[in-house]
Coordinates of C-alpha atoms in Angstrom, one line a residue:
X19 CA -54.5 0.7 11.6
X20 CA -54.3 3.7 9.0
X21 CA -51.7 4.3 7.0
X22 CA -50.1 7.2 5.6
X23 CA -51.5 8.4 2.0
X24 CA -48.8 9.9 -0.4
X25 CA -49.3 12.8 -2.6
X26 CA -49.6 10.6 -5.2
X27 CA -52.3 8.3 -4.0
X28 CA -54.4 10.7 -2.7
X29 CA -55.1 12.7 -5.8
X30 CA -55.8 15.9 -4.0
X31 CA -55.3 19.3 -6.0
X32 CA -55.3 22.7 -4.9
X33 CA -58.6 23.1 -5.9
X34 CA -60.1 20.1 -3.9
X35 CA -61.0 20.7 -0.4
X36 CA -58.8 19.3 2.8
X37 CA -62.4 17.1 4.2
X38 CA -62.7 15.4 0.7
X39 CA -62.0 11.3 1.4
X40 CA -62.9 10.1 -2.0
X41 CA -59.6 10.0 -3.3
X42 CA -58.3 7.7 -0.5
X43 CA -57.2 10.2 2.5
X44 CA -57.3 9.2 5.9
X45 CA -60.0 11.9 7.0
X46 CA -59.5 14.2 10.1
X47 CA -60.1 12.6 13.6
X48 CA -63.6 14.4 14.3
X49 CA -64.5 14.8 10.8
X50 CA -62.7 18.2 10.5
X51 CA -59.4 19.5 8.5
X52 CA -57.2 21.9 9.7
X53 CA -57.1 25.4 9.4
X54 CA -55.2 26.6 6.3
X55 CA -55.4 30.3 7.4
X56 CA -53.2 30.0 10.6
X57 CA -50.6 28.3 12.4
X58 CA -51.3 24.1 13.2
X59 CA -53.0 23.2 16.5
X60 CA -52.0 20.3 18.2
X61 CA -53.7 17.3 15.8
X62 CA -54.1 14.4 17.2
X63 CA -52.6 11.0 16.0
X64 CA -54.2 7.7 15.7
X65 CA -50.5 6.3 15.1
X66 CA -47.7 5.9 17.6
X67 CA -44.6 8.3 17.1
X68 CA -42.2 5.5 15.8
X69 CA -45.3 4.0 13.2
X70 CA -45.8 7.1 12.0
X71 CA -42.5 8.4 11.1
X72 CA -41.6 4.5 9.7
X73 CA -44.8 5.1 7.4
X74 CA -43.7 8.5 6.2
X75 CA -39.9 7.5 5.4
X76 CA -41.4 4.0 3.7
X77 CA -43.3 6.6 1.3
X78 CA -40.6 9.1 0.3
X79 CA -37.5 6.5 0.0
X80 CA -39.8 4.3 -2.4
X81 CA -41.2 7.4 -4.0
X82 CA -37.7 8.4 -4.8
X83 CA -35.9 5.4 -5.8
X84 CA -39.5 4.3 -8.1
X85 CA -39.0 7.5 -9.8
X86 CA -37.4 6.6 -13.4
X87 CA -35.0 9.8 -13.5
X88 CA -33.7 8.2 -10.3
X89 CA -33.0 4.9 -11.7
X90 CA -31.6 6.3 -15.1
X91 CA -29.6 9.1 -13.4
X92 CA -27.5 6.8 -11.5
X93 CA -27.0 4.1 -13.8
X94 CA -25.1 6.9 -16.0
X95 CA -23.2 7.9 -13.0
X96 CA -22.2 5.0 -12.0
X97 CA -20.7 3.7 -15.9
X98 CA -19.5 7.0 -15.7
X99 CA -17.5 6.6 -12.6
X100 CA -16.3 3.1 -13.7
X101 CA -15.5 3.6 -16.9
X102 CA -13.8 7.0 -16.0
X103 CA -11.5 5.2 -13.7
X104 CA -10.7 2.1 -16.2
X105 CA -10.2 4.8 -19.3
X106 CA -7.9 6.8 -17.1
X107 CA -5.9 3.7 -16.2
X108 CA -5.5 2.4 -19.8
X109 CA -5.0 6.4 -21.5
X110 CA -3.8 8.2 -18.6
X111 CA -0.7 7.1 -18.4
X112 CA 1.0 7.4 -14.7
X113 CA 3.6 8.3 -13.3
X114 CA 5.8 5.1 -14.1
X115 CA 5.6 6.0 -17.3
X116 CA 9.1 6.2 -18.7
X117 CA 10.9 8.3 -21.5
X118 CA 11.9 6.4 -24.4
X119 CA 15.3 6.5 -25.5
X120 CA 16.8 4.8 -29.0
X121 CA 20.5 4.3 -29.2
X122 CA 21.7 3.3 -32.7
X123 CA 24.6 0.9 -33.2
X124 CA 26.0 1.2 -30.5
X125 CA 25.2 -1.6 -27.1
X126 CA 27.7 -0.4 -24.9
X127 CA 26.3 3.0 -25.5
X128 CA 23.0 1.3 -24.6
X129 CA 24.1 0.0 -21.6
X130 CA 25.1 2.9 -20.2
X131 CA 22.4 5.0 -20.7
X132 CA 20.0 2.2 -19.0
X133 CA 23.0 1.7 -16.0
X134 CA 22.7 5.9 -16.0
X135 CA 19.1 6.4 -15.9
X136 CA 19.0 3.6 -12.7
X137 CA 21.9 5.4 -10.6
X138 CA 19.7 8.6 -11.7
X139 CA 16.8 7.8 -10.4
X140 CA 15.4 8.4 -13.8
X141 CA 14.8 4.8 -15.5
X142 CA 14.6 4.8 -18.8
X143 CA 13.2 3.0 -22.3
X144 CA 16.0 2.1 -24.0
X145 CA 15.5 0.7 -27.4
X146 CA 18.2 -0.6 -30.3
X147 CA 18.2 1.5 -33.3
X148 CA 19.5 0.2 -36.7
X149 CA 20.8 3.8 -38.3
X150 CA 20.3 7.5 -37.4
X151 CA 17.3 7.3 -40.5
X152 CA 15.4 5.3 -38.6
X153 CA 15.8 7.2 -35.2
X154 CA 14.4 10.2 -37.0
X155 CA 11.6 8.4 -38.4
X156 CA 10.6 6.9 -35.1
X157 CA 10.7 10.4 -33.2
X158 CA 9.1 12.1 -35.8
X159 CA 6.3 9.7 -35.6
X160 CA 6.4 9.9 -31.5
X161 CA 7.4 6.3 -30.8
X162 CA 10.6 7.8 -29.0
X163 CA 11.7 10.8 -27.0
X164 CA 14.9 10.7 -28.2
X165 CA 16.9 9.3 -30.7
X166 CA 21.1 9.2 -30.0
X167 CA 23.3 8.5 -32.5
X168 CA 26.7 7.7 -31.5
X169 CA 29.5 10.1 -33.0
X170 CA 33.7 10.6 -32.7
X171 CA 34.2 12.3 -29.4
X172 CA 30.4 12.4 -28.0
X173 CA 26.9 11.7 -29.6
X174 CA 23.6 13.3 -31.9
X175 CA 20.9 13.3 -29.7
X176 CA 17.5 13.5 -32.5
X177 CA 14.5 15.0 -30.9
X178 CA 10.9 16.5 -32.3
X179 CA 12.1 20.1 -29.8
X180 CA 14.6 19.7 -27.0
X181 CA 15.9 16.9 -24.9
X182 CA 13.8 16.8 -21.9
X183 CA 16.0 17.7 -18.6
X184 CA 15.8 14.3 -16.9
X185 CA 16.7 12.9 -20.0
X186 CA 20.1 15.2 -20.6
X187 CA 20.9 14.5 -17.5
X188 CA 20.8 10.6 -17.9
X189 CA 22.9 10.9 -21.7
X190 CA 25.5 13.1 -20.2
X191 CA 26.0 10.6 -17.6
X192 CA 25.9 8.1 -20.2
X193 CA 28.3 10.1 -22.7
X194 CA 30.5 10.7 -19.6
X195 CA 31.2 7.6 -18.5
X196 CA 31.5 6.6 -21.9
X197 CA 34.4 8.9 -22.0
X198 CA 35.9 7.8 -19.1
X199 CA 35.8 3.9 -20.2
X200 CA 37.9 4.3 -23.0
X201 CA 40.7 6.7 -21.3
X202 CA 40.6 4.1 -18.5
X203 CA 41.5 1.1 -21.4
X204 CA 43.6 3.1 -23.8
X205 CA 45.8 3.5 -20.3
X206 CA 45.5 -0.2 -20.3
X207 CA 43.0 -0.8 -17.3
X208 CA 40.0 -2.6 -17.3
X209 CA 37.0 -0.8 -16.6
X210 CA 35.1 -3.4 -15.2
X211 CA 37.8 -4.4 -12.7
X212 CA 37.9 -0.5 -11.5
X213 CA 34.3 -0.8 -10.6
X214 CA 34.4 -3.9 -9.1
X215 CA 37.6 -2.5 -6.9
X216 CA 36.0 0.6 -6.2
X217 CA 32.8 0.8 -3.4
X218 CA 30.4 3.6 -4.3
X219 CA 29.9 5.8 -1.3
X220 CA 26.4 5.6 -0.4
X221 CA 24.3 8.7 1.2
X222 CA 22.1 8.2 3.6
X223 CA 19.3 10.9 3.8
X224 CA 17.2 11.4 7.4
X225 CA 14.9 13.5 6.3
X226 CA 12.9 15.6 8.9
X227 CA 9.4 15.4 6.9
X228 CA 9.7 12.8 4.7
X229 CA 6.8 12.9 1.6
X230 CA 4.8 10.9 1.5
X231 CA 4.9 8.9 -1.5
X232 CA 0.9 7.9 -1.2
X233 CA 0.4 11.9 -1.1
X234 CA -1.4 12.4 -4.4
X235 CA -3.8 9.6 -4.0
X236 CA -5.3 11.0 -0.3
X237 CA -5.2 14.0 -2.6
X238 CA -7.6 12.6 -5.2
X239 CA -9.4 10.6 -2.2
X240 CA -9.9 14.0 -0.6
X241 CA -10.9 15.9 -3.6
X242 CA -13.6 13.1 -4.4
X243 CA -15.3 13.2 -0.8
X244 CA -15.5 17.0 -0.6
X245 CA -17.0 16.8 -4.1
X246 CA -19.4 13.7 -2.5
X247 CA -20.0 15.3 0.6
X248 CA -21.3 19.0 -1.3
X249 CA -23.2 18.0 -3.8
X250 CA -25.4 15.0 -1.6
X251 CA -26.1 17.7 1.4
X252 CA -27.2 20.3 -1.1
X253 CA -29.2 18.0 -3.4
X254 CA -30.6 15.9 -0.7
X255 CA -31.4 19.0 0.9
X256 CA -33.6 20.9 -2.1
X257 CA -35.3 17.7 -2.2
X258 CA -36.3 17.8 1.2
X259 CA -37.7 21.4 0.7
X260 CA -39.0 20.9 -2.5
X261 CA -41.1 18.2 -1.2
X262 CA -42.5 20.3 1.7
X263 CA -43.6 22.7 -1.1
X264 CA -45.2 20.4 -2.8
X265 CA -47.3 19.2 -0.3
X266 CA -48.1 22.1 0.9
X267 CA -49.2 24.1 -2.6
X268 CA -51.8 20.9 -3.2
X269 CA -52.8 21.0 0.2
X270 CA -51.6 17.1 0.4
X271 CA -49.9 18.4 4.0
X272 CA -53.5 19.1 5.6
X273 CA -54.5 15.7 4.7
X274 CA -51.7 14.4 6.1
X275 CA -51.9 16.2 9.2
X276 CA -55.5 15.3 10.0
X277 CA -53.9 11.4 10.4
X278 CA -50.2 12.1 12.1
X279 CA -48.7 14.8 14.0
X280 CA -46.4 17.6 11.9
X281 CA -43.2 16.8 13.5
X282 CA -43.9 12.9 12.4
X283 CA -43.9 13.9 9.1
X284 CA -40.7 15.8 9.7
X285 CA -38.8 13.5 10.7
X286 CA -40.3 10.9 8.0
X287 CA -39.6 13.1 5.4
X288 CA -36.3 13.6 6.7
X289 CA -35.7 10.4 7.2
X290 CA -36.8 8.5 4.3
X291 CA -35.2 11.0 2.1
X292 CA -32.2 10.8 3.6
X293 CA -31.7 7.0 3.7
X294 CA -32.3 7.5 -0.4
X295 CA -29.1 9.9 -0.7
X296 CA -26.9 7.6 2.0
X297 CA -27.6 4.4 -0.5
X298 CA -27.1 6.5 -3.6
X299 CA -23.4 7.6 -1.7
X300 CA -23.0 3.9 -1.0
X301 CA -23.6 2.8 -4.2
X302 CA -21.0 5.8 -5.7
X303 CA -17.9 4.8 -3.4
X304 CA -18.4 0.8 -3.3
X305 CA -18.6 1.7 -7.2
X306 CA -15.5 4.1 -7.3
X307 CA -13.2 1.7 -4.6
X308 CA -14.2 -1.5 -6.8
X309 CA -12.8 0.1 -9.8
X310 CA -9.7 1.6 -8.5
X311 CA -9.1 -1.4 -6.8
X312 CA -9.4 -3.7 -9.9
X313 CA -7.8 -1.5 -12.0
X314 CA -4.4 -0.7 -9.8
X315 CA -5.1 3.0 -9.6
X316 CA -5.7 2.9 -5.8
X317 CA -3.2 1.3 -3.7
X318 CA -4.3 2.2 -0.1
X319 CA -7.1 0.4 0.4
X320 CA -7.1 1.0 4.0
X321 CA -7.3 4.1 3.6
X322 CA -9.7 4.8 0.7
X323 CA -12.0 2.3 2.8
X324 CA -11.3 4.3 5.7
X325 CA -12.6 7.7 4.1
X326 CA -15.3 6.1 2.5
X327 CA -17.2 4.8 5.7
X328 CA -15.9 8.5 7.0
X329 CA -17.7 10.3 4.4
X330 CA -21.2 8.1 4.9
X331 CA -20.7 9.2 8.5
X332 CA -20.6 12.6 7.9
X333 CA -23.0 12.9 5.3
X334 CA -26.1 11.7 8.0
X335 CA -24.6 14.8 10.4
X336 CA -24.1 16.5 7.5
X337 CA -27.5 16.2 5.8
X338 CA -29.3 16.6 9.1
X339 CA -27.8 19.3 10.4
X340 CA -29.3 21.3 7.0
X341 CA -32.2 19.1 5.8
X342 CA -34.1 20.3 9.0
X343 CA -33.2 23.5 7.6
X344 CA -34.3 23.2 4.0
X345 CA -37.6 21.6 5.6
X346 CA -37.9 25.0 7.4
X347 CA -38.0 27.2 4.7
X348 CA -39.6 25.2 2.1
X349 CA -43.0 25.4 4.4
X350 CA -42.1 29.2 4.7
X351 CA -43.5 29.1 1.3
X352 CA -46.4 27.8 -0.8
X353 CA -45.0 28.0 -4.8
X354 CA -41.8 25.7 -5.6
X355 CA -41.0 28.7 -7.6
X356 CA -40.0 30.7 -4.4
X357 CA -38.0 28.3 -2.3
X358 CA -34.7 29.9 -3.6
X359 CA -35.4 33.0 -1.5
X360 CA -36.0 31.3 2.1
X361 CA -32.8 28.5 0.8
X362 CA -30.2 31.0 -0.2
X363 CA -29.1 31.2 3.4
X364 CA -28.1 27.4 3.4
X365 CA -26.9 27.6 0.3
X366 CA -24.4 30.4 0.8
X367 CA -23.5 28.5 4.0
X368 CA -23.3 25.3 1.8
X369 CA -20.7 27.6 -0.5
X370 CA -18.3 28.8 2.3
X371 CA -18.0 25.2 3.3
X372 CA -17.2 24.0 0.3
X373 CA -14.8 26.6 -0.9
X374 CA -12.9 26.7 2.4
X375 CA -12.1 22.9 1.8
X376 CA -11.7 23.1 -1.5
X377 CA -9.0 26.0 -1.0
X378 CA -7.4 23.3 1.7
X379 CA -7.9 20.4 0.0
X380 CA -4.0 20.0 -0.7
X381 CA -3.4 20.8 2.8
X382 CA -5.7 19.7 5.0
X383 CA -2.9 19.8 8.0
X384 CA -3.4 23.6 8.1
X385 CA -4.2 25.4 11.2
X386 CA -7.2 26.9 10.2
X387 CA -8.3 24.0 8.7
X388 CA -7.8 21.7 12.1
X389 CA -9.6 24.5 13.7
X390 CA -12.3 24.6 11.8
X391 CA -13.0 20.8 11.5
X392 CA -14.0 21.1 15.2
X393 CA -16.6 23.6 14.5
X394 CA -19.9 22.3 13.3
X395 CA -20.9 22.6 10.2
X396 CA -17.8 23.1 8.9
X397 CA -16.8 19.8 10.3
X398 CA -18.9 17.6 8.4
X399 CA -16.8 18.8 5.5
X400 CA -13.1 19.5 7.0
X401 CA -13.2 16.5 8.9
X402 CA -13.1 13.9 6.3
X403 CA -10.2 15.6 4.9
X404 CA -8.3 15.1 7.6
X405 CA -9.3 11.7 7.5
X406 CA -8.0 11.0 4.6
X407 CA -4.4 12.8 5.4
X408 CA -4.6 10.8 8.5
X409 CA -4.0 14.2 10.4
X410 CA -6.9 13.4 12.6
X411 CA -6.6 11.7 15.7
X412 CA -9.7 9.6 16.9
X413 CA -10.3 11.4 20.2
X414 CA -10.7 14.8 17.6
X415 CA -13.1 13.3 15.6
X416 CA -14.9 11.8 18.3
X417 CA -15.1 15.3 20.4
X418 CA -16.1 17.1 16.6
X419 CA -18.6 14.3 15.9
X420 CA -20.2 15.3 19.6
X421 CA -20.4 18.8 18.9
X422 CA -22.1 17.8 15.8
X423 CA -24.7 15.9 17.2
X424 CA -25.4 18.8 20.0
X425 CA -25.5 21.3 17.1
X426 CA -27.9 19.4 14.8
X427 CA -30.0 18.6 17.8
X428 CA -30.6 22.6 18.7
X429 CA -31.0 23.6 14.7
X430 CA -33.7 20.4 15.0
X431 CA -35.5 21.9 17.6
X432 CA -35.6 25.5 16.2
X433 CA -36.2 23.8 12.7
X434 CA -39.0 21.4 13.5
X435 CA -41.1 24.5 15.4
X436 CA -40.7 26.6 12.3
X437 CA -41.9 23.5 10.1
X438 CA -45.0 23.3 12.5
X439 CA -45.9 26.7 12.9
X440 CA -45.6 27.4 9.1
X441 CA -46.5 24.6 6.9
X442 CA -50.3 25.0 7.1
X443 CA -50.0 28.8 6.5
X444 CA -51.1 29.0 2.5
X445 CA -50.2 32.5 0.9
X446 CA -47.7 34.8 1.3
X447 CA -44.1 33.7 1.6
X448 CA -43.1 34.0 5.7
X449 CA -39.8 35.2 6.4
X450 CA -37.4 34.1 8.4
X451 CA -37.4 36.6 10.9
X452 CA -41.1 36.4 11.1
X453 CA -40.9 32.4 11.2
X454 CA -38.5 33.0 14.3
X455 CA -40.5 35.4 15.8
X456 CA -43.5 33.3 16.5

């Protein structure tokens, strides 16, 4: 059975001729090539459908992940993305991250500014100072926020600026009750038997839309699929056309054709290509999960897990909705250097997408954007946001999932008649309109 030669087995240059088998090409059924003048006739195919798109997606994932840049590229990426997340956790602080308070000589004073900060809700360092010298030293080399030192009738509060607001808040408290102890013992009762004596009313809050407290984490989650999402469609998708040039400028394509039909190189091209950039996305968010996992920066799991197999999802609608595309109008053209003029159109559709859900990243609840997500191919985007807001219900993504599919199969049939009708067409660049015409 033959096999499908790739561009870089066969050898073939624009200057050899499409009949030429001495470089390893499967010849022409009939001993003849295909006409590069005009659109393709109906080759024949000595290999079933199924065998001959397997054969062609074989050739371009191997071809891709062999290729050296490919291998390098994505070891950086993925140290990057590691060691991005562990920096971060080590450096970046967080948001338990508490302000530093040094009280000097003074442990009741302590104590109340720790039993302050707690009934606060703003917790804070507090550390025993042994003189108001050292408080200034350790603020002025930032090992504290602030340094109080206790005086007659209140307290010297020793800062590089100002005493940050939650901060004042927590030392007036602190100063206040303070105060109020030593009234309440120079009147000869014990503080500690008041507050014993005395319940604290407690306020119960029933809040109408609670926050969420997980809310900046499906943020980040969110932000890091749309970024996922753009740049594998668009890259995937230049690759896609950039191949079709290529094999098309050195004449490879009428090699190719004289052994397997145009659509079955396609849909292998399509394929294999796009099996490349769904490992490669695989690779990124097993990667990114791993280390937000190990490291404590991402609590829910669930739902980072949950986004991730969303995103893989929607990246094959995604990607096939426009890779047909790009496949289109790279064999409008036969120089690499003019595929931007036939693939601006995706591109700026590519654009809107992406700055639409970049815009409603934060809030990915809002109307337009639930709208939207329904509507292909802004759903291959919008959707996963919602996803990770847990906004969307699974009958929603199920119905926009189903308009995908019906959308990328009627740009596939209008994309793969374009591909056939064009590829073997050497010259000019065709235009759209003309492409759509015929």
């Amino acid at each position: 059975m033959s096999t499908v030669p790739s561009p870089s087995s066969t050898g073939t240059t624009s200057g050899e001729t499409p009949g030429d088998t001495t470089s390893g090409a499967v010849p022409a059924r009939g001993g003849a090539a295909p006409s590069a003048g005009g659109p393709a006739g109906p080759p024949g195919s000595a290999l079933p459908a199924s065998r001959a798109i397997a054969l062609v997606a074989r050739r371009e994932f191997r071809a891709q992940v062999s290729k050296r840049s490919f291998v390098v590229s994505n070891a950086i990426t993925l140290l990057v993305i590691v060691g991005g997340i562990v920096a971060f956790s080590v450096f970046g602080g967080g948001p338990d991250e508490r302000p530093t308070v040094g009280v000097a000589g003074d442990p009741a004073l302590a104590a109340a500014v720790t039993a302050a900060g707690d009934r606060l809700g703003t917790p804070v360092d507090v550390r025993p100072l042994d003189s108001a010298d050292a408080g200034r030293g350790a603020v002025t080399a930032k090992d504290l926020d602030v340094a109080v030192v206790p005086q007659p009738g209140g307290a010297t509060a020793i800062v590089q600026e100002k005493v940050p607001a939650e901060v004042r808040g927590v030392l007036d408290a602190a100063l206040e009750q303070r105060a109020r102890d030593t009234a309440l013992t120079r009147l000869g009762v014990d503080p500690a038997a008041l507050d014993r004596a005395v319940v604290p009313p407690v306020l119960t809050v029933d809040a109408a839309a609670p926050p969420d407290p997980q809310e900046g984490q499906r943020t980040a989650i969110s932000f890091v699929a749309l970024f996922l999402l753009f740049g594998q469609i668009l890259g995937f998708g230049t690759v896609v056309a950039m191949g079709v040039v290529e094999e098309k400028s050195s004449r490879v394509v009428e090699l190719l054709l004289s052994t397997i039909r145009p659509l079955h190189l396609l849909w292998g091209k399509i394929l294999g290509i796009g099996a490349v950039g769904l490992v490669q996305l695989g690779l990124y968010g097993v990667a990114g999960i791993g280390a937000g996992v190990a490291t404590g920066m991402l609590t829910i799991t669930g739902t980072a897990v949950g986004v991730f197999a969303s995103v893989l999802g929607w990246f094959v609608l995604g990607y096939a909705f426009y890779a047909v595309l790009y496949a289109a109008a790279g064999s409008l053209v036969s120089r690499q250097e003019d595929v931007g003029s036939t693939t601006s159109p995706m591109m700026l559709s590519l654009m809107v997408l992406y700055g639409t859900a970049f815009y409603y990243v934060s809030s990915p609840d809002a109307t337009l954007v639930q709208v939207l997500s329904w509507i292909p191919p802004f759903s291959a985007i919008l959707m996963p946001l919602r996803t990770a807001d847990g906004s969307a219900t699974v009958l929603q993504v199920v119905v926009a999932v189903v308009l995908m599919l019906a959308a990328v199969a009627a740009l596939a049939w209008v994309g793969s008649r374009i591909y056939h009708r064009s590829v073997l067409r050497i010259g000019a660049t065709v235009s759209w309109r003309e492409a759509l015409r015929r």
